[in-house]
Coordinates of C-alpha atoms in Angstrom, one line a residue:
Chain A
M134 CA 105.6 135.5 91.7
S135 CA 103.9 139.2 90.4
T136 CA 103.3 142.2 92.2
I137 CA 100.1 142.4 93.2
G138 CA 100.5 138.8 95.0
T139 CA 103.6 139.6 96.7
I140 CA 101.1 142.7 98.2
G141 CA 98.2 140.6 99.1
E142 CA 100.9 137.8 101.3
I143 CA 102.2 141.3 103.2
S144 CA 99.0 142.2 103.4
R145 CA 97.6 138.6 105.2
T146 CA 100.9 138.9 107.2
G147 CA 100.6 142.0 108.3
A148 CA 97.7 141.2 109.6
R149 CA 98.1 137.9 110.8
T150 CA 100.8 139.4 112.9
N151 CA 98.6 142.6 114.3
R152 CA 95.4 140.0 115.6
A153 CA 99.0 137.9 117.0
A154 CA 100.1 140.8 119.0
Q155 CA 96.6 142.0 120.0
L156 CA 95.6 138.4 121.4
I157 CA 99.3 138.3 123.2
G158 CA 98.4 142.2 124.3
V159 CA 94.5 140.7 125.7
R160 CA 96.2 137.7 127.1
L161 CA 98.5 139.4 129.1
Y162 CA 95.8 142.1 130.8
G163 CA 95.4 138.5 131.9
L164 CA 98.1 137.6 133.5
L165 CA 99.2 140.8 134.8
L166 CA 96.0 140.9 137.1
I167 CA 97.2 137.2 138.2
L168 CA 100.2 139.0 138.3
V169 CA 99.7 141.6 140.5
L170 CA 97.2 139.8 142.7
L171 CA 99.1 137.0 143.4
S172 CA 101.7 139.7 145.1
L173 CA 99.3 141.4 147.0
W174 CA 98.8 137.7 148.6
E175 CA 102.3 136.7 149.3
L176 CA 102.8 140.8 150.0
S177 CA 99.1 140.3 152.7
A178 CA 100.8 137.3 153.8
R179 CA 104.7 138.2 154.7
L180 CA 103.3 141.7 156.6
G181 CA 100.8 140.1 158.2
W182 CA 97.8 141.7 156.4
V183 CA 95.7 138.6 157.3
V184 CA 97.2 137.1 160.2
S185 CA 95.6 133.2 160.2
A186 CA 97.0 130.0 160.0
Y187 CA 95.6 128.9 156.7
W188 CA 97.2 132.8 154.8
P189 CA 100.5 131.6 153.5
P190 CA 102.8 133.0 150.8
V191 CA 102.5 132.4 147.4
T192 CA 105.8 131.6 147.5
A193 CA 105.4 129.2 150.1
I194 CA 103.1 127.8 148.5
L195 CA 104.7 127.0 144.7
R196 CA 108.0 125.5 147.0
A197 CA 105.2 122.6 148.5
A198 CA 103.9 122.2 145.0
V199 CA 107.3 122.2 143.0
G200 CA 108.4 119.9 146.3
E201 CA 105.2 117.2 146.0
L202 CA 106.8 116.4 142.2
A203 CA 109.5 115.5 143.3
G204 CA 107.4 112.7 145.5
G205 CA 104.5 113.0 147.9
D206 CA 101.3 111.7 148.7
M207 CA 99.3 114.5 146.4
L208 CA 99.9 112.8 142.4
D209 CA 99.1 109.7 143.2
A210 CA 95.9 111.3 144.9
L211 CA 95.6 113.4 142.2
A212 CA 96.1 110.2 140.4
S213 CA 93.2 108.9 142.3
T214 CA 90.4 111.4 141.5
L215 CA 90.9 111.5 137.8
R216 CA 90.9 108.2 137.3
R217 CA 87.1 108.4 139.6
A218 CA 86.3 111.2 137.7
A219 CA 87.4 109.8 134.2
I220 CA 85.0 106.5 134.7
G221 CA 81.9 108.4 136.1
Y222 CA 82.8 111.1 133.1
I223 CA 82.6 107.6 130.4
V224 CA 79.6 106.1 131.6
G225 CA 78.0 109.1 132.5
S226 CA 78.2 110.6 129.5
V227 CA 77.2 107.1 127.4
V228 CA 74.2 106.6 129.0
G229 CA 73.4 110.4 128.7
V230 CA 73.6 110.2 125.5
V231 CA 71.9 107.1 124.6
L232 CA 68.7 107.4 126.8
G233 CA 68.9 111.4 125.3
I234 CA 69.0 109.6 122.0
L235 CA 65.9 106.5 123.0
L236 CA 63.2 109.3 124.8
G237 CA 63.6 112.1 122.2
K238 CA 63.0 108.9 119.4
S239 CA 60.5 107.1 121.8
R240 CA 57.4 108.2 123.2
V241 CA 56.7 105.3 125.6
L242 CA 60.2 105.4 126.6
R243 CA 59.6 109.5 127.1
L244 CA 56.8 109.2 128.9
A245 CA 57.9 106.3 131.5
L246 CA 61.4 107.4 132.4
L247 CA 61.1 110.9 132.0
P248 CA 59.6 111.9 135.7
L249 CA 61.6 110.3 137.2
I250 CA 64.1 112.0 135.6
E251 CA 62.8 115.4 136.2
I252 CA 62.1 114.4 140.0
I253 CA 66.1 113.5 140.6
R254 CA 68.3 116.3 138.2
P255 CA 67.3 119.2 141.0
I256 CA 68.1 117.0 144.1
P257 CA 71.9 118.7 144.9
T258 CA 74.5 115.4 145.2
P259 CA 76.2 116.3 148.1
A260 CA 72.6 115.8 149.2
V261 CA 72.5 112.3 147.8
I262 CA 75.9 111.2 148.9
P263 CA 74.5 110.0 152.8
P264 CA 72.1 107.7 151.7
L265 CA 74.3 106.7 148.8
I266 CA 76.7 105.8 151.7
L267 CA 74.2 102.2 152.2
F268 CA 74.0 101.1 149.3
L269 CA 76.9 101.9 147.6
G270 CA 79.4 102.0 149.8
V271 CA 82.1 104.5 150.3
D272 CA 84.6 102.8 148.0
D273 CA 84.9 103.9 144.2
A274 CA 81.0 102.3 143.8
L275 CA 79.8 105.3 145.6
K276 CA 82.4 108.1 143.8
I277 CA 81.8 106.8 140.1
F278 CA 78.7 106.8 140.9
I279 CA 78.0 110.3 142.2
V280 CA 80.5 111.4 139.6
S281 CA 78.2 109.8 137.3
L282 CA 75.5 111.3 138.5
A283 CA 76.6 115.1 137.6
S284 CA 77.5 113.9 133.8
F285 CA 74.8 112.5 133.2
F286 CA 72.2 115.4 133.4
P287 CA 73.9 117.8 131.4
V288 CA 74.7 115.3 128.6
F289 CA 70.9 113.6 128.1
T290 CA 69.0 117.4 128.8
N291 CA 71.5 118.6 125.5
T292 CA 70.7 115.2 123.7
I293 CA 66.8 115.4 124.2
S294 CA 66.8 118.4 123.2
G295 CA 69.1 117.9 120.1
V296 CA 67.3 114.8 119.4
A297 CA 63.7 117.5 119.3
A298 CA 65.9 119.6 117.0
I299 CA 66.5 117.4 114.4
D300 CA 64.9 118.8 110.7
D301 CA 61.9 116.3 110.3
T302 CA 62.6 116.6 106.4
L303 CA 66.5 113.9 107.1
I304 CA 64.2 112.2 108.3
Q305 CA 61.3 111.5 106.1
T306 CA 64.4 111.5 103.4
A307 CA 66.1 108.6 105.5
R308 CA 62.8 106.9 105.0
T309 CA 61.2 107.6 101.9
F310 CA 64.8 106.1 101.0
R311 CA 64.2 102.9 103.0
I312 CA 67.3 104.0 105.4
G313 CA 67.0 100.8 108.4
W314 CA 66.6 102.7 112.1
L315 CA 70.7 102.0 113.0
R316 CA 71.5 103.4 109.8
T317 CA 68.9 106.1 110.1
L318 CA 70.2 106.7 113.7
V319 CA 74.6 106.1 112.5
S320 CA 74.8 108.8 109.4
V321 CA 71.2 111.3 110.0
V322 CA 70.3 111.5 114.0
L323 CA 73.7 111.5 115.8
P324 CA 75.3 113.8 113.8
A325 CA 72.3 115.6 114.3
T326 CA 72.2 115.5 117.7
L327 CA 76.2 116.1 117.4
P328 CA 76.2 120.0 118.5
A329 CA 73.5 119.2 121.1
V330 CA 76.0 116.2 122.3
T331 CA 79.6 118.4 122.8
A332 CA 77.2 121.0 124.4
G333 CA 76.3 119.0 127.6
L334 CA 80.4 117.3 127.4
R335 CA 81.3 120.2 127.5
T336 CA 79.3 120.6 130.9
A337 CA 80.0 117.3 132.2
T338 CA 83.5 118.2 131.9
S339 CA 84.1 120.5 134.2
L340 CA 81.6 119.5 137.0
T341 CA 83.4 116.1 136.8
L342 CA 86.4 117.2 138.6
V343 CA 84.3 119.4 141.1
V344 CA 82.6 116.2 142.0
A345 CA 85.6 113.9 142.4
V346 CA 86.7 116.6 144.4
L347 CA 83.2 117.0 147.0
A348 CA 82.5 113.2 147.2
E349 CA 85.9 112.5 148.3
M350 CA 85.3 115.2 150.9
I351 CA 82.3 113.8 152.1
A352 CA 83.2 110.5 152.4
G353 CA 86.5 110.1 151.3
S354 CA 90.2 107.9 151.9
S355 CA 92.1 109.1 149.4
G356 CA 91.9 111.2 146.3
M357 CA 91.7 115.1 145.9
G358 CA 89.5 115.7 147.8
Y359 CA 89.6 112.8 150.8
Y360 CA 93.9 115.1 151.2
L361 CA 93.2 118.6 151.3
V362 CA 91.0 118.0 153.8
Q363 CA 94.0 116.2 155.7
M364 CA 95.4 118.9 155.3
Q365 CA 93.8 121.5 157.2
Y366 CA 93.5 118.4 160.0
A367 CA 97.5 118.5 160.1
L368 CA 98.1 122.0 160.1
R369 CA 99.6 122.2 156.4
P370 CA 98.0 125.1 154.0
D371 CA 100.4 125.1 151.9
L372 CA 100.2 121.5 150.6
M373 CA 96.4 122.6 151.0
Y374 CA 96.8 125.4 148.0
A375 CA 99.6 123.3 146.5
A376 CA 96.6 120.4 146.1
V377 CA 94.5 123.3 144.2
L378 CA 96.7 125.0 142.6
Y379 CA 97.2 121.1 140.9
L380 CA 93.0 121.2 140.4
A381 CA 92.9 124.1 139.1
I382 CA 95.7 123.2 136.4
V383 CA 94.5 120.1 135.5
G384 CA 91.1 122.1 135.1
Y385 CA 92.2 124.1 132.4
C386 CA 94.1 121.8 131.0
L387 CA 90.0 119.4 130.5
N388 CA 88.9 122.0 129.2
R389 CA 91.4 122.9 126.5
A390 CA 91.5 119.6 125.3
F391 CA 87.9 119.7 125.3
I392 CA 87.8 122.8 123.1
V393 CA 90.8 121.2 120.1
L394 CA 89.1 118.1 120.2
E395 CA 85.7 119.6 119.7
A396 CA 87.6 122.1 116.9
R397 CA 89.3 118.8 115.5
F398 CA 85.7 116.7 115.0
V399 CA 83.6 118.8 115.7
P400 CA 84.2 121.8 113.7
W401 CA 80.8 122.6 112.6
I402 CA 80.1 124.3 115.9
G403 CA 79.7 127.7 116.8
K404 CA 79.5 128.1 112.4
T405 CA 76.7 127.5 111.4
Chain B
M147 CA 68.3 97.9 124.4
F148 CA 67.4 100.4 127.3
V149 CA 67.7 97.2 129.6
A150 CA 70.7 95.9 128.3
M151 CA 72.9 99.4 129.3
R152 CA 71.3 99.9 132.4
L153 CA 72.1 96.3 133.4
V154 CA 76.0 97.0 132.3
L155 CA 75.8 100.1 134.0
V156 CA 74.1 98.2 137.1
L157 CA 77.0 95.5 137.3
L158 CA 79.5 98.0 137.0
L159 CA 79.2 99.7 139.4
V160 CA 78.2 96.3 141.5
H161 CA 81.9 94.9 140.0
L162 CA 82.6 97.9 141.9
G163 CA 81.8 98.1 145.0
V164 CA 81.7 94.5 145.2
A165 CA 85.8 94.1 144.5
A166 CA 86.7 96.9 146.8
R167 CA 84.5 95.4 149.3
A168 CA 85.8 91.2 149.2
A169 CA 87.2 91.3 151.8
E170 CA 89.9 87.9 152.5
P171 CA 88.3 85.4 155.6
S172 CA 91.3 86.9 157.9
T173 CA 91.0 90.7 156.7
L174 CA 89.7 93.8 159.2
R175 CA 88.8 96.9 157.2
I176 CA 88.3 99.2 159.5
S177 CA 87.6 103.0 159.4
V178 CA 89.5 105.6 161.0
I179 CA 90.2 109.1 161.5
P180 CA 93.9 109.9 161.4
T181 CA 93.7 111.5 165.1
S182 CA 96.8 111.7 167.9
V183 CA 93.4 109.0 169.7
L184 CA 94.3 106.3 167.6
A185 CA 98.0 105.4 167.8
P186 CA 96.8 102.1 170.0
L187 CA 96.1 100.5 166.3
Y188 CA 99.4 102.4 164.3
A189 CA 101.0 101.0 166.6
A190 CA 99.6 97.4 166.4
L191 CA 100.1 97.3 162.6
A192 CA 103.1 99.2 162.0
N193 CA 104.7 96.7 165.0
G194 CA 103.3 92.7 163.0
Y195 CA 100.5 92.9 166.1
F196 CA 98.5 92.0 164.0
K197 CA 100.0 90.4 161.2
D198 CA 101.0 87.8 164.9
E199 CA 97.7 87.0 164.7
G200 CA 96.6 85.7 161.3
L201 CA 95.0 89.5 160.1
N202 CA 95.3 91.5 157.4
V203 CA 93.8 94.8 159.1
E204 CA 93.0 97.2 155.9
L205 CA 92.6 100.9 157.5
A206 CA 90.0 103.6 155.6
P207 CA 90.5 107.3 156.6
T208 CA 87.7 109.3 156.3
A209 CA 88.1 113.0 156.7
G210 CA 85.1 113.3 159.4
G211 CA 83.4 110.6 162.1
A212 CA 80.3 111.8 159.9
I213 CA 80.2 108.4 157.6
G214 CA 81.8 105.5 160.2
I215 CA 78.2 103.5 161.5
P216 CA 76.8 104.4 158.3
G217 CA 79.5 102.3 156.4
L218 CA 79.1 100.0 159.3
V219 CA 75.8 99.5 158.0
G220 CA 76.3 99.1 154.5
G221 CA 79.2 97.0 154.5
S222 CA 81.8 98.8 153.7
Y223 CA 83.4 98.4 157.2
D224 CA 84.0 95.7 159.5
I225 CA 85.1 98.1 162.8
A226 CA 84.4 102.1 162.8
F227 CA 85.8 104.6 165.1
S228 CA 82.9 106.6 166.2
N229 CA 82.1 108.4 169.7
N230 CA 79.9 107.5 172.9
V231 CA 76.8 110.3 171.3
S232 CA 77.3 108.9 168.3
A233 CA 76.4 105.0 169.4
L234 CA 74.1 105.3 171.8
S235 CA 72.0 107.5 168.8
A236 CA 72.5 104.8 166.5
V237 CA 71.4 101.8 169.4
A238 CA 68.5 104.2 170.6
Q239 CA 67.4 104.4 166.2
G240 CA 67.6 100.7 166.1
I241 CA 70.6 100.3 164.6
D242 CA 72.5 97.9 167.0
V243 CA 76.4 98.2 167.4
Q244 CA 78.1 97.5 170.1
L245 CA 81.6 99.0 171.7
L246 CA 84.3 97.6 171.4
A247 CA 87.1 98.9 173.2
P248 CA 88.7 102.0 174.4
F249 CA 91.1 104.7 173.3
P250 CA 93.9 106.5 175.9
D251 CA 92.7 108.7 177.7
G252 CA 93.1 112.5 177.5
A253 CA 90.6 114.6 175.6
A254 CA 89.5 115.4 179.5
D255 CA 93.1 117.8 179.1
E256 CA 93.3 117.9 175.1
T257 CA 90.0 119.3 174.3
A258 CA 89.2 122.8 174.8
V259 CA 87.2 126.1 174.7
I260 CA 89.1 128.9 173.0
A261 CA 88.1 132.4 172.9
R262 CA 89.7 136.2 172.4
K263 CA 91.9 136.9 174.6
G264 CA 91.6 139.9 176.8
E265 CA 87.3 139.3 176.4
G266 CA 86.6 138.4 180.0
I267 CA 85.1 134.4 179.0
K268 CA 85.8 132.8 181.5
T269 CA 83.1 130.2 182.2
G270 CA 79.6 129.6 181.0
R271 CA 77.6 132.6 181.7
D272 CA 80.2 135.0 180.0
L273 CA 78.9 133.5 176.4
N274 CA 75.6 135.0 177.6
G275 CA 74.3 136.5 174.2
K276 CA 77.2 135.1 172.9
V277 CA 77.8 132.8 169.8
V278 CA 80.2 129.5 170.4
A279 CA 81.1 126.9 167.5
V280 CA 81.2 123.8 167.9
N281 CA 81.4 121.1 164.7
T282 CA 78.6 119.5 164.1
N283 CA 75.4 120.4 166.5
K284 CA 73.6 117.1 169.1
N285 CA 76.7 115.2 168.9
V286 CA 79.8 114.6 171.5
I287 CA 81.3 118.3 171.2
W288 CA 78.5 119.9 171.5
L289 CA 76.1 118.1 174.6
Y290 CA 79.9 118.5 176.5
V291 CA 80.0 122.8 175.6
R292 CA 76.3 122.7 176.3
E293 CA 76.9 121.3 179.5
W294 CA 79.7 123.1 180.6
I295 CA 78.1 126.3 179.8
R296 CA 75.0 125.1 182.3
Q297 CA 77.1 123.5 184.7
T298 CA 79.1 127.4 185.1
G299 CA 75.6 129.1 185.5
G300 CA 75.4 130.3 181.4
D301 CA 71.9 130.2 179.9
L302 CA 71.5 128.9 176.4
S303 CA 68.7 130.0 175.9
K304 CA 71.0 133.1 175.3
I305 CA 73.8 131.1 173.0
T306 CA 73.4 130.7 169.5
F307 CA 75.4 127.5 168.6
R308 CA 77.0 127.7 165.1
E309 CA 78.9 124.3 162.7
V310 CA 82.1 125.3 161.9
A311 CA 84.9 123.0 161.4
F312 CA 87.8 122.2 164.0
P313 CA 90.7 124.0 161.2
Q314 CA 88.1 127.1 160.9
M315 CA 87.4 127.6 164.1
L316 CA 90.2 130.0 165.0
D317 CA 90.3 132.2 161.8
A318 CA 86.3 132.6 162.6
L319 CA 87.2 133.3 166.7
K320 CA 90.2 136.1 165.5
Q321 CA 87.3 137.7 162.3
K322 CA 84.7 137.6 165.1
Q323 CA 81.6 135.8 163.3
I324 CA 82.1 133.4 166.6
D325 CA 82.8 134.3 170.6
A326 CA 83.7 130.6 171.9
A327 CA 85.0 127.6 169.6
F328 CA 85.1 124.0 171.6
E329 CA 88.5 122.8 169.6
I330 CA 90.5 119.9 169.7
N331 CA 93.4 118.6 170.8
V332 CA 95.7 119.9 167.6
F333 CA 94.7 123.6 167.3
V334 CA 94.1 123.6 171.8
I335 CA 97.5 123.5 170.6
A336 CA 98.1 126.4 168.0
A337 CA 95.9 128.6 170.1
G338 CA 98.0 128.3 173.0
K339 CA 100.9 129.4 170.8
D340 CA 98.3 132.5 169.2
P341 CA 99.0 136.2 171.6
A342 CA 95.5 136.9 170.2
L343 CA 93.7 133.3 172.0
E344 CA 93.6 131.9 175.5
I345 CA 92.3 128.4 176.5
V346 CA 89.1 129.2 178.3
S347 CA 88.2 126.0 179.5
F348 CA 88.8 121.9 179.7
P349 CA 84.8 121.3 179.2
Y350 CA 85.3 117.2 179.1
R351 CA 87.5 117.1 182.6
E352 CA 84.4 119.3 184.3
V353 CA 82.4 117.7 182.9
Q354 CA 83.1 114.3 183.2
P355 CA 86.9 114.0 183.8
Q356 CA 86.6 109.8 183.5
V357 CA 85.1 109.8 180.4
Q358 CA 85.0 107.5 177.5
P359 CA 84.1 110.3 174.0
S360 CA 86.0 107.7 171.4
Q361 CA 85.4 104.1 171.3
F362 CA 86.0 101.4 168.1
V363 CA 82.4 100.2 167.4
A364 CA 81.0 97.4 165.2
T365 CA 77.1 95.7 164.7
R366 CA 76.5 93.3 167.2
K367 CA 75.6 90.9 163.6
F368 CA 79.3 91.4 162.7
I369 CA 80.7 90.2 166.1
Q370 CA 78.3 87.1 166.7
G371 CA 79.0 86.4 162.9
N372 CA 83.3 86.5 163.9
K373 CA 84.0 86.2 167.2
D374 CA 86.8 84.9 166.7
K375 CA 88.1 87.3 164.2
I376 CA 86.8 90.0 166.0
D377 CA 89.0 88.5 169.9
R378 CA 92.4 88.6 168.1
F379 CA 92.0 92.0 166.6
L380 CA 91.2 92.9 170.1
R381 CA 94.1 91.0 171.9
A382 CA 96.8 92.5 169.1
L383 CA 95.0 96.4 169.9
N384 CA 95.6 95.3 173.1
R385 CA 99.9 95.1 172.3
G386 CA 99.3 98.6 170.5
G387 CA 98.1 99.4 173.6
E388 CA 101.1 98.8 176.0
W389 CA 103.4 99.0 173.3
F390 CA 101.9 102.9 173.2
D391 CA 102.0 103.5 176.8
A392 CA 106.0 102.0 176.6
N393 CA 106.4 105.1 174.1
I394 CA 104.6 107.8 175.8
G395 CA 107.2 111.0 175.6
K396 CA 109.5 109.1 174.0
D397 CA 110.8 110.1 169.9
E398 CA 108.9 106.4 169.0
L399 CA 105.9 107.1 169.4
F400 CA 105.9 110.7 168.4
A401 CA 107.4 109.9 164.7
L402 CA 104.6 107.3 164.7
V403 CA 101.5 109.5 166.0
A404 CA 104.1 112.4 163.0
G405 CA 103.4 109.5 160.2
F406 CA 100.2 109.1 159.9
T407 CA 98.3 112.5 160.9
K408 CA 101.2 114.3 159.4
L409 CA 101.9 116.7 161.6
P410 CA 105.0 118.5 162.6
V411 CA 106.9 116.9 165.0
D412 CA 107.3 119.5 167.1
V413 CA 103.9 120.0 167.1
V414 CA 103.1 116.6 168.0
R415 CA 105.5 117.1 170.7
K416 CA 103.5 119.2 172.7
M417 CA 100.2 116.3 172.3
N418 CA 99.3 115.4 175.7
F419 CA 99.4 111.8 175.3
Q420 CA 97.5 109.8 177.8
P421 CA 98.1 106.1 179.2
V422 CA 95.1 103.8 176.7
A423 CA 92.0 103.0 179.2
K424 CA 91.9 99.9 180.6
K425 CA 88.2 99.2 179.9
L426 CA 84.6 100.5 178.3
E427 CA 83.6 102.1 181.4
L428 CA 80.0 101.2 181.9
A429 CA 79.1 104.1 184.5
E430 CA 80.9 106.5 182.3
L431 CA 78.7 105.4 178.9
D432 CA 75.1 106.0 182.0
K433 CA 77.0 109.8 182.4
T434 CA 76.9 110.4 178.4
M435 CA 73.2 108.5 178.1
A436 CA 72.3 110.9 180.9
L437 CA 73.4 114.1 179.6
M438 CA 71.7 112.9 176.2
K439 CA 68.6 112.2 177.9
R440 CA 68.6 115.9 179.1
E441 CA 69.5 117.6 175.4
G442 CA 66.1 115.5 173.8
L443 CA 68.9 113.0 172.2
L444 CA 67.2 109.9 173.6
K445 CA 63.6 109.6 173.8
A446 CA 64.1 106.8 176.6
D447 CA 67.2 104.8 177.7
V448 CA 69.2 102.6 176.2
D449 CA 70.2 99.1 177.3
T450 CA 74.1 100.3 177.7
K451 CA 75.4 96.9 179.5
A452 CA 74.7 95.2 176.5
M453 CA 76.4 98.0 174.2
I454 CA 80.2 97.1 176.0
Y455 CA 81.5 94.3 174.1
T456 CA 82.7 91.5 176.9
P457 CA 85.3 88.3 174.7

């Protein structure tokens, strides 16, 4: 090993250590802020700064959250919400991608369907739940449909924009080489729209859990939304906040998982 | 391709809906709110009275009563827990529902107007210029608190009614966002223990002491097509009511109610359980209808006699 090589390595290792230290420092500030806020919450409940039956100390919430791990209704409720959210997300995303590509490529379909989609898009999700009960009932079909609807729009709008932004030279080149439409779709259109689709999927990921819980709160008989309301009526704010805590953890994990998958499968995103 | 995708989506959703709603011949799907007045139903379930009648009863607990009647119409439920005002409104709008069975009396003694202690709110007159919280405007709670205010000298045109969910009312009261709240049993008990609050009145008791605010309802169409099933359901429910009456004040009842409401047993022990009403009272339904007409919730009379199911 040459001296120059060793110095270079030391220099690179030093830079990495500095970057890691910086990252930890930044994270530490964030963690510190959370700890300070939680401590204030604990004190406000213990010392009576906030007098409310729905303001339990943080330690009571953590106790309830840990207690549920040993067996309780909350984890079943969480599993039920995640199942609905996952099915709705997959259905909404697949339909969003397919329709986005079809409408992006076909002027006729665009003229026929886009006005309808644009009319439905701005309607707030909670507003469509009561009329949908009459058609879909109050069971899984309703909640899955609501989640699908919420997932569909960001995926669809991003996909259609992605298709519109494809460099025409790519399509023309495929035509020159007499490549069939299916192969053009798989080898040219899909890879070129993937960054846009991924952006839509990421927005849909953050919406999915929110909408699933909301639908369960309005018309639920299971799941975290229903559990939250039930605990409010049962005068159990510790369990109510514990449920919120679990939802926050799951939401954070979903977001991180998405980032990891994004880096693995679409590594060129954000690097152009 | 697009048509095929749509077909797949529709089939998926229909499959999910149908799979969840498909009912065996002896199955009854009932929408409920886990509230203590439903104890006779849960007693019938826990003691196997529905099984004795060859019925498989599936309870679908919901967070609020708003989806009960729409759920009946949409076919999600066979029977729903609802209230007299919602049922009368439904019939007036052409949704043909019938009342099946009453619940335990006691609404009159468990549902109360709460205010901040020491602010001198004792009657409707004291609420002039103030804000009163109700869970839902133009429904049963709203109707009866307005009538109580009117009867005790209040001027409704000078009072603001604000929709606040029951669990949030007491906090809103203490934070002075509202001046009074019409609360249900669990929160009336909590208010009774809170030194900052006081119970002002029991509007049901003062306006209509024998009112039957909650009932089981079903559509006439379903009842006519399933009369035998409905009669078996009512027989089992009646046995549940007898068990309930026999266990008022006993640990068995407290444990049952604490189990399905998830309430702490010490809160359940403080509840004022009353025996189950023997039958649906036409006269009481007529009184509710008269109040609704006065408030503009009904434009014309409803055939209340036809609304009460007789086995």
